[in-house]
């Protein structure tokens, strides 16, 4: 095939990628602006833009609400959605399965155990950061435990890691149930609300903690994108092409552990973002991770910010848990994805 014959195909592919990123960036800006102004105390987008450009608003209460409550919440939803989308792309690329998502390696359930321990036993050694800190550390420990337990003969198989993750998730779920049983009524209610997921309590101090961890995860994901493309050919083929498969898996697992632990520790358990977003991007532009990773980052941010907007506006004078909203969206999509995989590709062996 000549270069003249190939160039139109490449041109169409580049055009599709450009349109996708332009649409995601536009959606990101629109959703962020609308979300910042929406709520029980509604503000027009013009006031939001005035506040962002440093011009004072006529209503000082509105300006205070924007900077103290609305903007931190919007930024936190963007950060959490972005890191969940990126980690979903990493997990699907590492396991070679579009049905994989970050919770497979036990990071979410492990973080839940840490948060529940802090809530039930009333730990306060880090002040307001105690529960998020306990969740973050427990998420890291659980993920590394899954990785260590799934290793055999110096290698880590994807099937053994998935099965180990299932077992660890089950144990973690039992521990959470035990802690809810021994805790008082207030602790139970707090645990239930935390597990449903929310960014309602976001503050700038929390944003400054999460943001660097999200950036590190995104940088690692972008750096590993090309090797993930080679890994999709199979472990043996990737090794022949010079990829250190075990090192790549370890780096990816570490990045996922850090990113998802940071997200879960401040936003609770938010499901399906890491599953839905990378798969939708893959349907549009294909499986290449150099496009899939940054597009999943933007798509995850847009999806979670939109879900948070729906959570705040769907029911008057109520703030729905954002994890419930994403589950309502992701559940039907997951069912459709399973049906599509089974009918068109014969399922996953």
XYZ file of C-alpha atoms in Angstrom:
349
model
C 0.000 0.000 0.000
C 1.432 3.374 -1.005
C 1.744 6.451 1.147
C -0.890 8.180 -0.977
C -3.379 5.411 -0.179
C -2.659 5.499 3.551
C -2.750 9.262 4.076
C -6.547 9.709 3.709
C -7.101 7.072 6.400
C -4.635 8.773 8.717
C -6.214 12.121 7.969
C -9.668 10.844 8.887
C -8.273 9.326 12.080
C -6.604 12.588 13.071
C -9.781 14.513 12.304
C -11.803 12.155 14.498
C -9.319 12.558 17.353
C -9.338 16.350 16.984
C -13.145 16.463 17.019
C -13.271 14.204 20.082
C -10.850 16.337 22.108
C -12.518 19.559 21.004
C -15.927 18.207 22.052
C -14.602 16.984 25.405
C -12.887 20.286 26.181
C -15.996 22.241 25.237
C -18.192 19.956 27.335
C -15.753 20.281 30.242
C -15.932 24.083 30.214
C -19.721 24.181 29.828
C -20.412 21.611 32.537
C -17.991 23.266 34.959
C -19.513 26.722 34.491
C -23.107 25.497 34.717
C -22.326 23.317 37.725
C -20.679 26.222 39.569
C -23.816 28.325 39.165
C -26.417 25.625 39.805
C -27.885 24.796 43.194
C -30.375 26.024 45.737
C -28.842 29.488 45.417
C -28.722 29.709 41.643
C -26.299 32.021 39.852
C -26.099 32.890 36.152
C -23.058 31.832 34.170
C -22.152 35.510 33.720
C -21.652 35.844 37.494
C -19.497 32.719 37.519
C -17.322 34.167 34.749
C -17.081 37.494 36.599
C -15.889 35.722 39.738
C -13.324 33.693 37.785
C -11.905 36.827 36.168
C -11.515 38.528 39.543
C -14.303 41.066 39.150
C -16.485 41.580 42.252
C -20.123 40.515 42.231
C -22.997 42.716 43.331
C -23.933 40.119 45.960
C -20.981 39.424 48.305
C -22.779 36.358 49.697
C -22.915 34.853 46.215
C -19.221 35.518 45.657
C -18.366 33.910 48.989
C -20.510 30.880 48.186
C -18.788 30.452 44.823
C -15.238 30.521 46.168
C -15.831 28.672 49.439
C -18.313 25.989 48.326
C -19.073 25.785 44.613
C -15.630 26.066 43.013
C -13.931 23.529 45.330
C -16.760 21.095 44.696
C -16.567 21.499 40.916
C -12.774 21.164 40.880
C -12.925 18.077 43.120
C -15.503 16.424 40.849
C -13.291 17.131 37.828
C -10.203 15.713 39.554
C -11.940 12.587 40.838
C -13.641 11.905 37.517
C -10.397 12.452 35.610
C -8.363 10.055 37.740
C -11.093 7.383 37.691
C -11.278 7.610 33.899
C -7.500 7.351 33.532
C -7.246 4.457 35.989
C -10.038 2.644 34.167
C -8.079 2.929 30.912
C -4.944 1.665 32.665
C -6.723 -1.329 34.169
C -8.400 -2.285 30.900
C -5.092 -1.995 29.057
C -3.194 -3.990 31.676
C -5.734 -6.808 31.888
C -6.559 -6.746 28.163
C -10.244 -6.633 28.985
C -12.627 -3.688 28.420
C -14.756 -4.916 31.332
C -11.980 -4.264 33.881
C -12.196 -1.279 36.230
C -10.127 0.086 39.142
C -12.071 -1.769 41.830
C -10.780 -5.097 40.474
C -7.559 -4.834 42.499
C -9.377 -4.052 45.743
C -8.372 -0.408 46.094
C -11.922 0.882 46.658
C -12.921 -1.813 49.132
C -9.633 -1.424 50.999
C -10.126 2.318 51.261
C -13.636 1.672 52.572
C -12.186 -0.445 55.370
C -9.785 2.332 56.346
C -12.534 4.960 56.329
C -14.871 2.743 58.355
C -12.174 2.057 60.965
C -11.670 5.791 61.365
C -15.401 6.464 61.646
C -16.265 3.642 64.055
C -13.346 4.145 66.427
C -13.463 7.928 66.268
C -9.861 8.472 65.164
C -8.891 12.152 65.059
C -5.088 12.119 65.034
C -4.990 14.003 61.698
C -7.936 16.262 62.390
C -10.248 16.679 59.400
C -7.824 14.621 57.288
C -8.038 11.511 59.496
C -10.758 9.614 57.625
C -9.400 10.443 54.138
C -5.877 9.609 55.317
C -6.942 6.245 56.744
C -8.835 5.465 53.532
C -5.844 6.408 51.371
C -3.373 4.266 53.325
C -5.742 1.286 53.503
C -6.392 1.495 49.759
C -2.656 1.393 49.032
C -2.063 -1.513 51.418
C -4.923 -3.542 49.961
C -3.797 -3.005 46.370
C -0.207 -4.014 47.083
C -1.482 -7.032 49.023
C -3.481 -8.156 45.989
C -0.422 -7.714 43.773
C 1.849 -9.645 46.162
C -0.619 -12.483 46.705
C -1.182 -12.934 42.969
C 2.517 -13.306 42.147
C 3.845 -16.772 41.442
C 7.272 -17.694 40.092
C 8.264 -14.053 39.815
C 5.322 -13.230 37.525
C 1.826 -11.862 37.982
C -0.924 -13.323 35.832
C -3.980 -11.288 35.010
C -6.381 -14.102 35.892
C -4.715 -14.742 39.261
C -4.780 -11.017 40.044
C -8.473 -10.738 39.197
C -9.349 -13.778 41.324
C -7.207 -12.506 44.197
C -8.939 -9.134 43.906
C -12.339 -10.813 44.086
C -11.331 -12.646 47.259
C -9.866 -9.515 48.874
C -12.951 -7.486 47.930
C -15.125 -10.115 49.618
C -13.036 -10.010 52.804
C -13.042 -6.220 52.822
C -16.812 -6.194 52.382
C -17.172 -8.502 55.358
C -14.941 -6.263 57.484
C -17.026 -3.212 56.549
C -20.201 -5.104 57.484
C -18.652 -6.086 60.840
C -17.656 -2.499 61.563
C -21.177 -1.313 60.755
C -22.505 -3.940 63.165
C -20.272 -2.888 66.055
C -20.609 0.860 65.401
C -23.357 3.072 66.761
C -26.221 4.533 64.742
C -24.346 7.722 63.865
C -21.346 5.734 62.631
C -23.580 3.488 60.510
C -25.224 6.463 58.845
C -21.852 8.069 58.157
C -20.487 4.832 56.682
C -23.500 4.372 54.419
C -23.274 7.951 53.166
C -19.510 7.619 52.585
C -19.958 4.408 50.592
C -22.528 6.049 48.317
C -19.988 8.674 47.289
C -20.196 12.455 47.348
C -18.077 15.553 46.742
C -20.382 17.751 48.820
C -17.768 18.250 51.523
C -15.004 19.369 49.166
C -12.823 22.231 50.357
C -9.757 23.869 48.855
C -7.520 22.161 51.411
C -8.773 18.788 50.164
C -8.337 19.822 46.532
C -4.672 20.729 47.118
C -4.073 17.250 48.553
C -5.793 15.344 45.735
C -4.559 17.425 42.777
C -0.835 16.448 42.929
C -1.704 12.748 43.226
C -4.021 13.001 40.222
C -1.280 14.747 38.217
C 1.249 12.035 39.111
C -1.188 9.298 38.068
C -1.949 11.039 34.771
C 1.752 11.552 33.977
C 2.544 7.889 34.666
C -0.413 6.815 32.513
C 0.727 8.974 29.590
C 4.292 7.670 29.920
C 3.076 4.048 29.879
C 0.661 4.506 26.957
C 2.943 3.198 24.201
C 3.986 0.121 26.196
C 0.337 -0.635 26.946
C -0.268 -0.707 23.194
C 2.465 -3.326 22.886
C 1.096 -5.251 25.877
C -2.236 -5.591 24.051
C -0.448 -7.945 21.636
C 0.074 -10.409 24.507
C 2.677 -10.853 27.228
C 5.050 -12.976 25.130
C 4.916 -10.675 22.102
C 5.402 -7.617 24.318
C 8.502 -9.166 25.890
C 9.941 -9.881 22.436
C 9.422 -6.199 21.590
C 11.420 -5.109 24.623
C 8.669 -4.461 27.180
C 9.396 -5.429 30.771
C 5.893 -6.749 31.400
C 6.247 -7.274 35.157
C 7.718 -3.828 35.684
C 4.995 -2.266 33.550
C 2.258 -4.026 35.524
C 3.817 -2.953 38.814
C 4.051 0.680 37.672
C 0.445 0.643 36.461
C -0.832 -0.964 39.663
C 1.062 1.620 41.756
C -0.381 4.478 39.700
C -3.905 3.078 39.997
C -3.479 2.542 43.736
C -2.326 6.119 44.308
C -4.914 7.747 42.031
C -7.967 5.772 43.077
C -7.038 5.840 46.767
C -6.809 9.627 46.579
C -10.172 9.857 44.827
C -11.985 7.398 47.075
C -10.567 8.861 50.283
C -12.247 12.234 49.642
C -15.233 11.297 47.477
C -16.204 7.818 48.686
C -16.868 4.887 46.391
C -17.948 6.052 42.929
C -18.548 3.173 40.570
C -18.705 2.707 36.797
C -16.789 5.850 35.768
C -13.621 3.833 35.191
C -15.617 1.262 33.232
C -17.876 3.439 31.102
C -15.589 6.265 29.993
C -12.611 4.331 28.532
C -14.916 1.962 26.697
C -16.912 4.800 25.127
C -13.680 6.498 24.046
C -12.421 3.227 22.614
C -15.601 2.871 20.554
C -15.014 6.325 19.038
C -11.262 6.453 18.347
C -10.018 2.900 18.815
C -7.775 1.213 21.387
C -4.569 3.264 21.024
C -3.604 4.348 24.531
C -1.820 7.532 23.449
C -5.278 8.862 22.599
C -7.315 6.708 24.970
C -5.557 7.856 28.156
C -5.925 11.663 27.763
C -9.422 11.284 26.292
C -10.456 9.115 29.254
C -9.081 11.775 31.585
C -11.252 14.465 29.996
C -14.258 12.158 29.609
C -14.130 11.065 33.242
C -13.973 14.675 34.394
C -16.965 15.618 32.232
C -19.015 12.604 33.328
C -18.487 13.065 37.057
C -19.018 16.826 36.940
C -22.271 16.223 35.038
C -23.293 13.521 37.527
C -22.610 15.906 40.420
C -24.687 18.569 38.676
C -27.557 16.079 38.331
C -27.152 15.011 41.962
C -27.600 18.613 43.118
C -30.470 19.563 40.827
C -32.520 16.391 40.185
C -34.465 16.690 43.460
C -35.352 20.070 44.932
C -33.630 20.875 48.258
C -31.785 17.547 48.202
C -28.223 16.492 47.434
C -28.224 12.955 46.052
C -25.135 10.758 46.525
C -23.083 11.008 43.359
C -22.205 7.325 43.470
C -25.886 6.505 43.175
C -26.198 8.698 40.077
C -23.185 7.110 38.347
C -24.488 3.629 39.225
C -27.876 4.444 37.707
C -26.080 5.470 34.517
C -23.386 2.821 34.548
C -25.541 -0.163 35.523
C -27.648 -0.221 32.336
C -24.526 0.529 30.273
C -22.673 -2.364 31.897
C -25.569 -4.692 31.096
C -25.539 -3.507 27.480
C -21.775 -3.988 27.342
C -22.068 -7.555 28.589
C -24.734 -8.336 26.000
C -22.691 -6.749 23.229
C -19.549 -8.632 24.240
C -21.362 -11.947 24.370
C -23.248 -11.613 21.089
C -20.464 -10.053 18.993
C -17.303 -11.513 20.486
C -18.444 -14.649 22.252
C -17.626 -13.423 25.760
C -14.270 -13.278 27.509
C -12.360 -16.452 28.179
